[in-house]
Amino acid sequence: MEQGITPASDGLDGTSWNVVGHTYTPKLHSPNAFLWHAAIPDGTFVPPHVHPTQDEWIIMLEGALEVEFGGDVHKAGPGDTIRMPKGVAHGIFNRSGAAATCVFGVAPARKLFDLFVALDGVTDPEELVRLSALHEVDFLPPPDAA
């Protein structure tokens, strides 16, 4: 990791991505950890998936998110930290009626930074699933396909 400051309004090297309708702005990237700011519009979500090689967390800044672990739904708001251990399926949903902002992180970084580069602007669900599997993120089949 390089020393320095990533300004609040900037991503590393001026980078930001559109991933599943969210704006992700990378803030820190090293082999040990990857952090990114996320702007999550109301009505958007990340379908249930598993990180088999990484722990993931979210620190809520504004708004509210729901995280589903199997059939359990947990709600998080400003100041809350959501913990998603490696190997545990989770889906992230903004059903709040307003935008949410938060900081995500994973450790170790593994291939997630490269996945977001590949997913920037991808809208086809099958392509999203295919690219994610190549980068150590496994999406679960939709409930009607399971």
Coordinates of C-alpha atoms in Angstrom, one line a residue:
M1 CA 0.0 0.0 0.0
E2 CA 1.3 3.5 -0.8
Q3 CA 1.3 6.1 1.9
G4 CA -0.8 9.2 1.4
I5 CA -4.4 10.5 1.5
T6 CA -7.2 9.6 -0.8
P7 CA -9.5 12.8 -0.9
A8 CA -13.1 12.3 0.1
S9 CA -14.4 13.1 -3.4
D10 CA -11.8 11.0 -5.3
G11 CA -11.0 7.3 -5.9
L12 CA -7.6 5.9 -6.4
D13 CA -6.1 7.3 -9.6
G14 CA -9.5 9.1 -10.2
T15 CA -11.3 5.7 -10.5
S16 CA -14.9 4.9 -9.9
W17 CA -17.1 2.1 -11.2
N18 CA -20.8 1.4 -11.9
V19 CA -21.4 -2.0 -10.5
V20 CA -25.0 -3.3 -10.3
G21 CA -26.3 0.3 -10.3
H22 CA -24.1 1.3 -7.4
T23 CA -21.2 3.8 -7.7
Y24 CA -18.1 2.3 -6.2
T25 CA -15.1 4.5 -5.5
P26 CA -11.9 2.7 -4.5
K27 CA -10.2 4.3 -1.5
L28 CA -7.4 1.8 -0.5
H29 CA -6.0 -1.3 -2.2
S30 CA -3.2 -3.6 -1.1
P31 CA -2.8 -7.4 -1.1
N32 CA -4.1 -7.3 2.5
A33 CA -7.2 -5.2 2.1
F34 CA -9.5 -3.4 -0.3
L35 CA -11.8 -0.5 0.8
W36 CA -14.3 1.4 -1.4
H37 CA -17.0 4.0 -0.9
A38 CA -20.4 3.0 -2.2
A39 CA -23.4 5.1 -3.2
I40 CA -26.4 2.8 -3.3
P41 CA -29.6 4.1 -4.8
D42 CA -33.0 3.0 -3.4
G43 CA -34.3 -0.1 -5.0
T44 CA -30.9 -1.5 -5.9
F45 CA -29.3 -4.6 -4.6
V46 CA -26.4 -7.1 -4.8
P47 CA -28.0 -10.6 -5.1
P48 CA -27.0 -13.3 -2.6
H49 CA -23.4 -14.4 -3.1
V50 CA -20.4 -15.9 -1.3
H51 CA -16.8 -14.8 -1.0
P52 CA -15.0 -18.1 -0.4
T53 CA -11.6 -16.4 0.2
Q54 CA -12.5 -13.1 1.9
D55 CA -14.1 -11.6 4.9
E56 CA -16.3 -8.5 4.0
W57 CA -17.8 -5.7 6.0
I58 CA -19.8 -2.5 5.5
I59 CA -19.7 0.6 7.6
M60 CA -22.9 2.6 7.1
L61 CA -22.6 6.3 6.7
E62 CA -26.0 7.5 5.6
G63 CA -29.3 5.8 4.9
A64 CA -30.2 2.2 5.5
L65 CA -29.5 -1.3 4.0
E66 CA -30.9 -4.7 4.6
V67 CA -28.6 -7.7 4.6
E68 CA -30.0 -11.2 4.1
F69 CA -28.1 -14.2 5.5
G70 CA -30.2 -17.1 4.2
G71 CA -33.7 -16.4 5.4
D72 CA -32.6 -13.9 8.1
V73 CA -32.9 -10.2 7.3
H74 CA -30.9 -7.6 9.3
K75 CA -31.3 -3.9 9.0
A76 CA -28.4 -1.5 9.3
G77 CA -28.3 2.3 9.5
P78 CA -25.7 5.1 10.0
G79 CA -22.8 4.1 12.2
D80 CA -23.6 0.4 12.1
T81 CA -21.1 -2.2 10.9
I82 CA -22.2 -5.2 8.9
R83 CA -20.0 -8.3 9.1
M84 CA -20.0 -10.9 6.4
P85 CA -17.5 -13.7 7.1
K86 CA -15.9 -15.6 4.2
G87 CA -18.0 -18.6 3.1
V88 CA -21.3 -17.1 4.3
A89 CA -23.9 -16.3 1.7
H90 CA -25.3 -12.8 1.9
G91 CA -27.3 -10.4 -0.2
I92 CA -27.4 -6.6 0.2
F93 CA -30.6 -4.6 -0.5
N94 CA -31.6 -0.9 -0.3
R95 CA -35.4 -1.1 0.3
S96 CA -35.4 2.1 2.4
G97 CA -36.9 4.6 0.1
A98 CA -33.8 6.7 0.0
A99 CA -30.2 6.5 -1.1
A100 CA -27.5 5.0 1.2
T101 CA -23.8 5.6 1.4
C102 CA -21.3 3.3 3.1
V103 CA -17.7 2.1 3.1
F104 CA -17.1 -1.6 2.1
G105 CA -14.0 -3.5 2.8
V106 CA -12.6 -7.0 2.2
A107 CA -9.6 -8.8 3.5
P108 CA -7.5 -10.1 1.9
A109 CA -8.1 -8.1 -1.3
R110 CA -7.6 -11.1 -3.6
K111 CA -9.3 -10.5 -7.0
L112 CA -12.1 -8.1 -6.0
F113 CA -10.5 -4.9 -7.3
D114 CA -10.0 -6.6 -10.7
L115 CA -13.6 -7.8 -10.6
F116 CA -14.9 -4.3 -10.2
V117 CA -12.8 -3.2 -13.2
A118 CA -14.3 -6.0 -15.2
L119 CA -17.9 -5.4 -14.0
D120 CA -17.9 -1.6 -14.6
G121 CA -21.1 -1.0 -16.6
V122 CA -22.0 -4.6 -17.1
T123 CA -25.8 -5.0 -17.1
D124 CA -26.3 -8.6 -18.3
P125 CA -26.9 -10.8 -15.2
E126 CA -25.3 -13.9 -16.8
E127 CA -22.2 -12.0 -17.7
L128 CA -22.0 -10.6 -14.1
V129 CA -22.2 -14.1 -12.7
R130 CA -19.6 -15.4 -15.1
L131 CA -17.1 -12.7 -14.5
S132 CA -17.7 -12.9 -10.7
A133 CA -17.0 -16.6 -10.6
L134 CA -13.6 -16.0 -12.4
H135 CA -12.7 -13.5 -9.6
E136 CA -13.7 -15.7 -6.5
V137 CA -17.3 -14.4 -6.0
D138 CA -20.0 -17.0 -6.4
F139 CA -23.6 -15.9 -6.9
L140 CA -26.4 -18.2 -5.7
P141 CA -29.0 -19.2 -8.2
P142 CA -32.3 -17.4 -8.1
P143 CA -34.8 -19.0 -5.7
D144 CA -37.0 -20.4 -8.5
A145 CA -33.9 -21.9 -10.2
A146 CA -32.5 -23.6 -7.1

